[in-house]
Coordinates of C-alpha atoms and ligand atoms in Angstrom, one line a residue:
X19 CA 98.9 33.0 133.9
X20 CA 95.7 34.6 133.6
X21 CA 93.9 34.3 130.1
X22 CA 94.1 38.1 128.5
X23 CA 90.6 39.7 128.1
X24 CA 89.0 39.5 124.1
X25 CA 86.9 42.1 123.1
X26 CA 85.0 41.0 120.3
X27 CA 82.4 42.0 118.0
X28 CA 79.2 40.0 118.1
X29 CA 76.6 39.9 115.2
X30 CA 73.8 38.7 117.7
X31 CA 74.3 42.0 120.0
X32 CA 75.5 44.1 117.4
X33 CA 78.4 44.9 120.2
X34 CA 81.9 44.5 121.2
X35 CA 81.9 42.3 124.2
X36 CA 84.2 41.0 126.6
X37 CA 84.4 37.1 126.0
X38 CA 83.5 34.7 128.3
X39 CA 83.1 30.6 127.8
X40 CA 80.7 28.9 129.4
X41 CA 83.7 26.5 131.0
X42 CA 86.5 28.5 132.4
X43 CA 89.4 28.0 130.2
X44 CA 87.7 26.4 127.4
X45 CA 86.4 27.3 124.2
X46 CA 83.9 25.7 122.2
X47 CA 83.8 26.8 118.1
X48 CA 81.9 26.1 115.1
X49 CA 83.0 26.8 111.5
X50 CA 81.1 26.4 108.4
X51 CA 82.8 24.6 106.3
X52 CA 82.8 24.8 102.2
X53 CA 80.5 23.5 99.7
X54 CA 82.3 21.0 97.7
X55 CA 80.7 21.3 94.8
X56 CA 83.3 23.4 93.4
X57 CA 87.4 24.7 94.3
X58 CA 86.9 27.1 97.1
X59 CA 87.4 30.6 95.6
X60 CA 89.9 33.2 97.5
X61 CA 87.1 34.7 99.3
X62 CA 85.9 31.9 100.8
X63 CA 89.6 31.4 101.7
X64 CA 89.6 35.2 103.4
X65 CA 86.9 33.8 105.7
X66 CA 88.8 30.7 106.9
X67 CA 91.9 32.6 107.2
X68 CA 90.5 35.0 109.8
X69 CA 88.6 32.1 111.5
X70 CA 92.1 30.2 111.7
X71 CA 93.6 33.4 113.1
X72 CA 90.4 34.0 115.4
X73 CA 91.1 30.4 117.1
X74 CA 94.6 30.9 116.9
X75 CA 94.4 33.8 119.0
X76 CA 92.2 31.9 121.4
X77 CA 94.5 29.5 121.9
X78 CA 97.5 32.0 122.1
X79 CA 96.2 33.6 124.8
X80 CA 95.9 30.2 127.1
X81 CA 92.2 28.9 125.9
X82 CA 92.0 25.0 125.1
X83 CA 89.8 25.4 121.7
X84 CA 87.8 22.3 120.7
X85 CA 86.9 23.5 117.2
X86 CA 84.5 21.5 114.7
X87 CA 83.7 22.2 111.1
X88 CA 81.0 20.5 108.8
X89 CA 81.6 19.7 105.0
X90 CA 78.1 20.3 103.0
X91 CA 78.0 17.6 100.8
X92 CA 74.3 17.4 100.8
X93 CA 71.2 19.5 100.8
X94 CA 72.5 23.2 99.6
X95 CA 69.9 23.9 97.3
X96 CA 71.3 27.0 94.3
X97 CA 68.8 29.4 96.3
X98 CA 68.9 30.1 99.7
X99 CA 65.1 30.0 99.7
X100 CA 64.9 26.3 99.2
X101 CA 64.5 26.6 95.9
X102 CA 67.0 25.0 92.5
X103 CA 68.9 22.5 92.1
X104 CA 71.3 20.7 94.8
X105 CA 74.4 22.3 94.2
X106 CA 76.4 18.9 94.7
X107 CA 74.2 17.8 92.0
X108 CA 75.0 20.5 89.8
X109 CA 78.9 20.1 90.5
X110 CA 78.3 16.1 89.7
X111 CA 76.6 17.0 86.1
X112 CA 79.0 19.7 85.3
X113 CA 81.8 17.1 85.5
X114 CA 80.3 13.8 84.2
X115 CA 80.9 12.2 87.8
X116 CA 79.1 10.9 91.0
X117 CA 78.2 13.2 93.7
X118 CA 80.9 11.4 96.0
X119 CA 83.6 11.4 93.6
X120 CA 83.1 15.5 93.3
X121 CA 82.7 15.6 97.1
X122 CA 85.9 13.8 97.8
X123 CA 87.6 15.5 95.3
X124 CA 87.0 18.9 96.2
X125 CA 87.4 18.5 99.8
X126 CA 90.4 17.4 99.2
X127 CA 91.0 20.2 97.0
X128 CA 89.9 22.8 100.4
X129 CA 92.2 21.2 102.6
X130 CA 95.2 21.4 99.7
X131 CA 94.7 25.2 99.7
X132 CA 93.9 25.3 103.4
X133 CA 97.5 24.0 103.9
X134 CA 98.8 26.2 101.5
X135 CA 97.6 29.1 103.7
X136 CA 98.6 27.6 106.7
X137 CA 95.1 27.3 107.8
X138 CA 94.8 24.8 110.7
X139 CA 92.7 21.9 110.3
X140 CA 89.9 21.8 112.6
X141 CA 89.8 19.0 115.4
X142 CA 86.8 17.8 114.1
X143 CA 85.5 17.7 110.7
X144 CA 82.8 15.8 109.6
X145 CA 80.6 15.9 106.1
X146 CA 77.0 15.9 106.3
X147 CA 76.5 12.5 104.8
X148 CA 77.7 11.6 108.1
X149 CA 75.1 12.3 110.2
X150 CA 71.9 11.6 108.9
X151 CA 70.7 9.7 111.9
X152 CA 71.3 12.8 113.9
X153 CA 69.1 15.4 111.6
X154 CA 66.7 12.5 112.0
X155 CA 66.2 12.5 115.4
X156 CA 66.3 16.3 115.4
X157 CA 63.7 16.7 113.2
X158 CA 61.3 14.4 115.0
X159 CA 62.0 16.4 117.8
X160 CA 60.9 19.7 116.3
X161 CA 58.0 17.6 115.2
X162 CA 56.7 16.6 118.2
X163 CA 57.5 19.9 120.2
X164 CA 55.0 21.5 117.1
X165 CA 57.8 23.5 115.9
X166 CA 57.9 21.6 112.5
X167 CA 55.2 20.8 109.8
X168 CA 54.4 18.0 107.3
X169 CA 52.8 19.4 103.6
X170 CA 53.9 17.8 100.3
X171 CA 55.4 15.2 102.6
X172 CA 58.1 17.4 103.1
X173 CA 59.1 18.6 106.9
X174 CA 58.9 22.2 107.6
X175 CA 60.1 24.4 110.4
X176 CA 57.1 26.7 111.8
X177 CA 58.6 29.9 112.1
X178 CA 55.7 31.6 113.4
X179 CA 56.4 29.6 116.4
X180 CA 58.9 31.6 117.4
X181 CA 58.8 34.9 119.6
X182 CA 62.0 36.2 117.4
X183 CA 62.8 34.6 114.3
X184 CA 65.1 37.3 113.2
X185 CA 67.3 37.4 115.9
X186 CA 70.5 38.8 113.8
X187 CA 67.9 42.1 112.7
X188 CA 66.9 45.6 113.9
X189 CA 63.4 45.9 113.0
X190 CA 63.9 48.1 110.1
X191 CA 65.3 44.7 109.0
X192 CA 63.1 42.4 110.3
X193 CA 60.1 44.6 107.9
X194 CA 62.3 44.5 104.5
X195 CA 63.5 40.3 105.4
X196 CA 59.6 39.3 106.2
X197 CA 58.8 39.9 102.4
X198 CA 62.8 38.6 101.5
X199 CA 61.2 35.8 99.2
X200 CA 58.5 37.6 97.5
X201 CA 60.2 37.7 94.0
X202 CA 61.5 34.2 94.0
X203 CA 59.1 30.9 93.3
X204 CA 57.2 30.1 96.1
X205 CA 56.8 26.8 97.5
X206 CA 53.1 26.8 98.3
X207 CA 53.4 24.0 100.9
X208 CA 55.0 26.5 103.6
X209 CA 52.4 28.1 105.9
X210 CA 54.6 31.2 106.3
X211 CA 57.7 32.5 103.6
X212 CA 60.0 32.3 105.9
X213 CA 59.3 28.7 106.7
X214 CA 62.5 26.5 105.6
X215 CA 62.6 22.9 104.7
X216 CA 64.0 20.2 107.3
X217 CA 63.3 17.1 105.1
X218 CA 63.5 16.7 101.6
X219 CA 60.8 13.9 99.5
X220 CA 58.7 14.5 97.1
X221 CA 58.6 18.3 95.6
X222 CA 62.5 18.5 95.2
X223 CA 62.9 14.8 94.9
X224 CA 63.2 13.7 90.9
X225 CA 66.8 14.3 90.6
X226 CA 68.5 13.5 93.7
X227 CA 71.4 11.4 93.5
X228 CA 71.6 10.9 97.2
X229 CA 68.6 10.2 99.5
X230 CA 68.0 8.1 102.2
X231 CA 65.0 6.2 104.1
X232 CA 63.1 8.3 106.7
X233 CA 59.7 8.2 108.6
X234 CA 58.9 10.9 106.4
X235 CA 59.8 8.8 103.0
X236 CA 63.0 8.5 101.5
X237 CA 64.4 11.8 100.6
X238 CA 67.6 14.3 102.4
X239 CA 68.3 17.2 104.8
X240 CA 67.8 20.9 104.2
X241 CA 71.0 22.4 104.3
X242 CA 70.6 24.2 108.2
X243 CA 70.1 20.9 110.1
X244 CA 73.8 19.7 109.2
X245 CA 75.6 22.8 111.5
X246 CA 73.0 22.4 114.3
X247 CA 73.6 18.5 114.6
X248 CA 77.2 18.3 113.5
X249 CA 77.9 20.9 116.1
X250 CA 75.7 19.2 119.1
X251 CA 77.3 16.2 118.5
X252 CA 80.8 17.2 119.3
X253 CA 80.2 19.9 121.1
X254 CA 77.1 19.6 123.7
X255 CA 74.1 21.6 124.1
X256 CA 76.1 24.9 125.1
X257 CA 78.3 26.7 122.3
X258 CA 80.6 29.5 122.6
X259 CA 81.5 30.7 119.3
X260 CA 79.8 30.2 116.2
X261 CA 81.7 31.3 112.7
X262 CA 81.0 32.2 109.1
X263 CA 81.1 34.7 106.2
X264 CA 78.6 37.4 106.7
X265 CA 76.1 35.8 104.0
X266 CA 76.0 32.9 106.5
X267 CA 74.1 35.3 108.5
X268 CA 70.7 35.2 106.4
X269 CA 69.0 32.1 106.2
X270 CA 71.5 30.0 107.2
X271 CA 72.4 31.0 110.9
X272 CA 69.2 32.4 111.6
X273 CA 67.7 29.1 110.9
X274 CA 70.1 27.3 112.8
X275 CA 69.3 29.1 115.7
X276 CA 65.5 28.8 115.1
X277 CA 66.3 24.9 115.1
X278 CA 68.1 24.5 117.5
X279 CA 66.9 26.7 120.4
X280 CA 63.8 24.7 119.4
X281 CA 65.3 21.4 119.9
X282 CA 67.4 22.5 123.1
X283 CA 64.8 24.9 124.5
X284 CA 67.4 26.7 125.9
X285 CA 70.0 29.2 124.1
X286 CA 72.4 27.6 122.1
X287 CA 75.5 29.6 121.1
X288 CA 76.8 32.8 122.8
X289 CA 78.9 34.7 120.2
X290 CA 78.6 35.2 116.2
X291 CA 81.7 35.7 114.4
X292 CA 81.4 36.9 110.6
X293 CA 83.9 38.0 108.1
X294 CA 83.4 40.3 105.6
X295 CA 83.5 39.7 102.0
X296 CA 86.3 39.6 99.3
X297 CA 85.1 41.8 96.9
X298 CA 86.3 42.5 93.2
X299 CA 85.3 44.6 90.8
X300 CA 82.7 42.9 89.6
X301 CA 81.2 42.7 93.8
X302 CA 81.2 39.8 96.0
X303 CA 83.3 37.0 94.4
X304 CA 81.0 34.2 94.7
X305 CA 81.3 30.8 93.5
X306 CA 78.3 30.6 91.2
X307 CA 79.6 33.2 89.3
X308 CA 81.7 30.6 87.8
X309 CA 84.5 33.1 87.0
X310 CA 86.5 32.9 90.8
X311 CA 90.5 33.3 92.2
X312 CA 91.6 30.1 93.2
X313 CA 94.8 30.0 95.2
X314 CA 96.0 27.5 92.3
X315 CA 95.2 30.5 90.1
X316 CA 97.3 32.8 92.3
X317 CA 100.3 30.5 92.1
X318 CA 100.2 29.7 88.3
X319 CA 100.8 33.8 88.2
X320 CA 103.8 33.4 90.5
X321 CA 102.0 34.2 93.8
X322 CA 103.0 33.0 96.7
X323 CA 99.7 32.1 99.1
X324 CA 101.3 33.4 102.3
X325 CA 101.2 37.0 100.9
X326 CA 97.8 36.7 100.1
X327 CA 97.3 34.7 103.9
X328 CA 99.3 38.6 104.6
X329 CA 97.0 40.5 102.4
X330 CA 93.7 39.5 104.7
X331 CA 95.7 40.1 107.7
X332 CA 96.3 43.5 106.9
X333 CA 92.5 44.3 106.6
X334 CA 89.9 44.2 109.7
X335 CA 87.3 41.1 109.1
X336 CA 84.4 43.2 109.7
X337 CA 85.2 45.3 106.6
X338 CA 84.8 44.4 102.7
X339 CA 88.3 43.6 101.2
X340 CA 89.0 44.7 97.6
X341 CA 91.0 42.5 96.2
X342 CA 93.2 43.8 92.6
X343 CA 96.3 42.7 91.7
X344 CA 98.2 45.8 92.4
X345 CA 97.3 45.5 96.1
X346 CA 98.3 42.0 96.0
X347 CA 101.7 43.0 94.0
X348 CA 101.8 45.9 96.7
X349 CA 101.7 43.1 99.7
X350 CA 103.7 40.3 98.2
X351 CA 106.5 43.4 97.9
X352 CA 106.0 43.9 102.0
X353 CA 105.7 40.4 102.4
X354 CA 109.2 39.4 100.2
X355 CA 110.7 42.0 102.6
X356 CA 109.9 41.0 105.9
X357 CA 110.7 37.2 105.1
X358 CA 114.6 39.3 104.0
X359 CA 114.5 41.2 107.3
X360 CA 113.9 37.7 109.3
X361 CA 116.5 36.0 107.2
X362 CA 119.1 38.9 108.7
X363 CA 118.3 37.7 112.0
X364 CA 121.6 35.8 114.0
X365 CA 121.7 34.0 116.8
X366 CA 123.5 36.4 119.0
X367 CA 123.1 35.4 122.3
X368 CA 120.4 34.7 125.2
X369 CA 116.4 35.9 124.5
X370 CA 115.9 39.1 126.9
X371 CA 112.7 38.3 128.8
X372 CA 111.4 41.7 129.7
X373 CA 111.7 42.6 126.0
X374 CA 110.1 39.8 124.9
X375 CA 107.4 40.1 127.0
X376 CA 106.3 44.0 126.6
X377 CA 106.2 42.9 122.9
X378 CA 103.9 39.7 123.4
X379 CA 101.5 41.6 125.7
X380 CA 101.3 44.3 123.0
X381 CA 100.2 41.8 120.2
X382 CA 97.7 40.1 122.4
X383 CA 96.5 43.5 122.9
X384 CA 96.2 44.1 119.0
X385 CA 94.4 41.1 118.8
X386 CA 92.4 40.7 121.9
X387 CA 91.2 43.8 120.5
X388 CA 88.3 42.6 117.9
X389 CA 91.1 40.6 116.5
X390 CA 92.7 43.9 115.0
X391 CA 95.6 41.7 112.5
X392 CA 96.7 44.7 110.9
X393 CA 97.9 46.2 114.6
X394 CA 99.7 42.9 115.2
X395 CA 101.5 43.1 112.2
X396 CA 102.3 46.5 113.1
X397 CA 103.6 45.0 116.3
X398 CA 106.0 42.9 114.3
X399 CA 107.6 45.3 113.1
X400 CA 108.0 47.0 115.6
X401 CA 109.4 44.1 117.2
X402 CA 111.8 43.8 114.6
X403 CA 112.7 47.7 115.0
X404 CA 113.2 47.3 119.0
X405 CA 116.3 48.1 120.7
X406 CA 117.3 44.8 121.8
X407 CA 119.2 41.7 120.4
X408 CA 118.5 39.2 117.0
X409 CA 117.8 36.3 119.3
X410 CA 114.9 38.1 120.9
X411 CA 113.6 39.2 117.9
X412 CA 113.7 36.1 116.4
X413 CA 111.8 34.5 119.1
X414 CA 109.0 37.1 119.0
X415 CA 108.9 36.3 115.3
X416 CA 108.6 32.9 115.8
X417 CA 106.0 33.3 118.7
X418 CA 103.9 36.0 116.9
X419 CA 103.8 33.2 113.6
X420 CA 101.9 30.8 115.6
X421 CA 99.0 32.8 114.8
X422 CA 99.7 35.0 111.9
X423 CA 101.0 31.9 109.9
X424 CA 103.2 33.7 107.4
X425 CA 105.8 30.9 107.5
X426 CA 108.2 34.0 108.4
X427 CA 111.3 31.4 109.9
X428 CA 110.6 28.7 107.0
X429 CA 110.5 31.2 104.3
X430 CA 113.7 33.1 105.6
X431 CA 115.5 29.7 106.1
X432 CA 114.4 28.7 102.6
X433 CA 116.4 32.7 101.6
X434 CA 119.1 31.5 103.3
X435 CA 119.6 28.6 101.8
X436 CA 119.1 29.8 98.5
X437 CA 122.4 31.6 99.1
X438 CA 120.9 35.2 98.5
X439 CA 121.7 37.0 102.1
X440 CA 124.3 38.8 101.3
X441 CA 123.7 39.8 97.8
X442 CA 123.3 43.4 96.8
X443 CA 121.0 45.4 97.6
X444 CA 121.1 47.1 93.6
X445 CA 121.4 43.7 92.4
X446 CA 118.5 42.7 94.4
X447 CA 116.0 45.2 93.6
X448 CA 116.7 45.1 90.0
X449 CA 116.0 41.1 89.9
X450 CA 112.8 41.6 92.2
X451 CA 111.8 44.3 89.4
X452 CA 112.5 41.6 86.9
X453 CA 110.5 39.0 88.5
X454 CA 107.3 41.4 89.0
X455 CA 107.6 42.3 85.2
X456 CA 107.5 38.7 84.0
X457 CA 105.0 38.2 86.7
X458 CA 102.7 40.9 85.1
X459 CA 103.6 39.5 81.5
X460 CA 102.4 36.1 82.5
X461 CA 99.4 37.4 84.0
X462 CA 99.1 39.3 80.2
X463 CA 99.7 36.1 78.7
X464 CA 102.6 37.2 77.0
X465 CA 104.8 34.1 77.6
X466 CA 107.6 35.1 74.9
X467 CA 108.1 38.3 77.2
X468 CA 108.0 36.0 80.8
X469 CA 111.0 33.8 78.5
X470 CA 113.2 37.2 77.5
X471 CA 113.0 37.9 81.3
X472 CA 113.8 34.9 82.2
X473 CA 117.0 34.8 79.9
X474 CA 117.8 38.1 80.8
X475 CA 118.5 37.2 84.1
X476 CA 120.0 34.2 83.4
X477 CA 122.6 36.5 81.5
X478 CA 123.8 38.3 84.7
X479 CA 124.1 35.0 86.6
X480 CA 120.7 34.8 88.2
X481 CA 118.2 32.1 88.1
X482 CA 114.9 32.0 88.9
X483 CA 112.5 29.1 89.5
X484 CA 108.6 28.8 89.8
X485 CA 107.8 27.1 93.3
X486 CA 104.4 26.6 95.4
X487 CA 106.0 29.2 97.6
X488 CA 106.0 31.2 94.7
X489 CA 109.4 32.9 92.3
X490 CA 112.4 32.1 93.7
X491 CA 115.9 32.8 93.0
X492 CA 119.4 32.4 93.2
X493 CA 123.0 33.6 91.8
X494 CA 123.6 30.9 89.2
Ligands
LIG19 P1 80.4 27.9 100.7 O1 81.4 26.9 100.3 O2 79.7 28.6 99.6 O3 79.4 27.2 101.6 O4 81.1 29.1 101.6 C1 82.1 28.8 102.5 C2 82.4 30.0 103.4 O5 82.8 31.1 102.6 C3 81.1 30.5 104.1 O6 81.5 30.8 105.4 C4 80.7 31.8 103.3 O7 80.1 32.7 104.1 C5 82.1 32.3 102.9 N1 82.1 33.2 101.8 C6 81.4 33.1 100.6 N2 81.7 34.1 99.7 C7 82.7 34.8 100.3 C8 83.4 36.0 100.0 N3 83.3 36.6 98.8 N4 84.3 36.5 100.9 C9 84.4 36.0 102.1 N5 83.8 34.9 102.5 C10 82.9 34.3 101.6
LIG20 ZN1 76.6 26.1 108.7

């Protein structure tokens, strides 16, 4: 069958394009993966969760995806301009530990929430530490092809080397980004601002916890060498589809391509993907804020991930998500009743083909359309409104999951089994009224209210119980 046509948004051309691979049939994908100097906050989770649904998609509609991500456990200094502290470093002080401990530990805190999301593991992941002979090499390459610079004894890249340095920019941008560094502390050993370091020694070198011999001197990568190497190395010279949060954009990617285009001397990756931030009220949620929504958070309040996983889905990535509560309360409602409408579904009878088929070729067309997730949902429910039989229905609900990921079948089997089909309706809504009032008391604090609720219930024979999936309940 032949592969359906994606039209997708790309930050280097600032168009929708049609996608094409370099190999017929075969997609190659990069994702940034998180700094683990700290639990990855929700919006950092919105990113992966559209980059899941992105390759998802791409596999859906018949691609084999090869998909690699890199864990920064090294080099990502607290400015983006090569200036502060490491912030592995920072996370290993803040905790009393040693910059391993805190990297395994909070990579294995990412992939805990990743799984509660039902964000696919990459094929490939690989921490920077990995791969230090690679940036190596690279770097002596830039050397000796004059894109790259020794002062202090660190190694620059030359970015007036470069015909286009800011290939991501119109040129209004390109005039406000060439003066980007001018109020932060200058490192006078770079010829030009934009300059970025390759290898770390001596000016940044007196509290490194991890550095390693080089024939510059013992010292550690930038931070932008990890994505071009980590990439190259499982995924060739030629890249299809590079992904990250839109702040990724400025330095990072930018100086990824500047690196690697230099190494190659050829162009590297085709297409850009970048999602938009989670905002909250306070703006982007960021991680050095200190203050940040973990998806632990979330579930300690009675939130179930998968309606948050639904809450990004029902957004475009190219847009800004506001994230409140009451949006969340709004979704997890939706998301509570779909999982009921699934649960209704029997097993009446043979899957009608035709049906089944107008409805997948309308939800590859929601997403082969910029990956619109909010128009595929919509084609679930129309799905589940279609003139046709439950056993079709049900299979287009478990086809359509394989990239949406709302655990629709698991969390409807989990209803059933909790006994609470056939309740009613009355009885239902009251007790899902209940549940989102103790939910908001907890949320207040006010645990001696979340207790009377609790009892309350539990006085007209209902019972409710805190799970990872979130509240549950069941006629006592
Ligand atoms: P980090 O762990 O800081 O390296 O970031 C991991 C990923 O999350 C990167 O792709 C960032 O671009 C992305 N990111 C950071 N903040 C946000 C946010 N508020 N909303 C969405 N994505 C974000
Ligand atoms: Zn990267």
């Amino acid at each position: 069958m032949a592969i359906h046509e994606l039209r997708i948004y790309n930050t280097l051309t600032r168009n929708i394009e049609i996608f094409k691979t370099n190999e017929p049939g075969k997609v190659s994908m990069y994702t940034c993966g998180p700094t683990v100097y700290h639990f990855a906050h929700i919006g950092n989770l919105r990113s992966y969760i559209m980059e899941d649904v992105l390759e998802k998609t791409l596999r859906y509609i018949g691609y084999d995806v090869k998909r690699v991500m890199n864990i920064t456990d090294v080099g990502h200094l607290s400015s983006d301009a090569d200036t502060g502290e490491d912030k592995m470093l920072k996370g290993a002080k803040r905790e009393h530990k040693s910059v391993m401990e805190i990297a395994k530990f909070y990579t294995d805190a990412f992939f805990s929430d990743a799984a509660k999301l039902n964000i696919k593991t990459p094929d490939v992941v690989e921490p920077a530490t990995n791969c230090i002979p690679e940036f190596i090499h690279m770097i002596e390459v830039l050397l000796e092809k004059g894109y790259a610079y020794i002062a202090g004894e660190n190694v620059y890249f030359d970015t007036s080397k470069l015909k286009d340095y800011y290939v991501f920019s119109t040129q209004t941008e390109k005039d406000m980004l060439v003066g980007v560094r001018d109020d932060v502390s200058e490192d006078e050993n770079k010829k030009n601002k934009s300059d970025f370091v390759l290898w770390f020694t001596k000016s940044k070198f007196d509290d490194q916890a991890l550095k390693w011999d080089s024939p510059w001197g013992v010292g550690y990568p930038g931070w932008h060498i990890e994505c071009s190497c980590i990439s190259m190395k499982h995924l060739g010279e030629y890249m299809d589809i590079h992904c990250g949060g839109v702040d990724n954009i400025f330095p990072h990617h930018t100086n990824e391509i500047a690196q690697s285009e230099s190494y190659l001397g050829h162009k590297w990756c085709n297409y850009w993907f970048h999602v938009h931030h989670l905002i909250d009220n306070g703006g982007k949620m960021s991680k050095s804020k200190g203050d940040f929504l973990t998806v632990s958070l979330l579930e300690s309040k009675g939130y179930n991930p998968l309606a948050y996983r639904m809450f990004c889905l029902s957004s475009h990535y190219r847009k800004p998500l506001e994230f409140s509560y009451d949006n969340l309360d709004n979704i997890t409602k939706a998301y509570d009743k779909l999982v009921k409408r699934v649960s209704e579904l029997k097993d009446d009878g043979a899957v009608d083909n035709n049906v089944f088929d107008t409805y997948r070729l309308k939800f590859e067309d929601a997403l082969c359309d910029d990956i619109n997730t909010s128009m595929a949902i919509t084609v679930l429910y129309d799905a589940l409104k279609a003139d046709t039989n439950d056993a079709t229905k049900k299979a287009l609900v478990e086809s359509f999951d394989t990239v949406l990921s709302l655990g629709l079948l698991e969390g409807a089997k989990a209803l059933a089994e909790s006994g609470n089909e056939g309740v009613d309706a009355d009885l239902e809504a009251f007790v899902l009224a209940k549940i989102e009032e103790r939910k908001a008391a907890k949320k207040e604090k006010d645990f001696a209210k979340a207790d009377a609720i609790r009892a309350e219930l539990l006085e007209k024979g209902i019972i409710i119980e805190d799970t990872r999936e979130g509240v549950k309940w069941k006629k006592a």
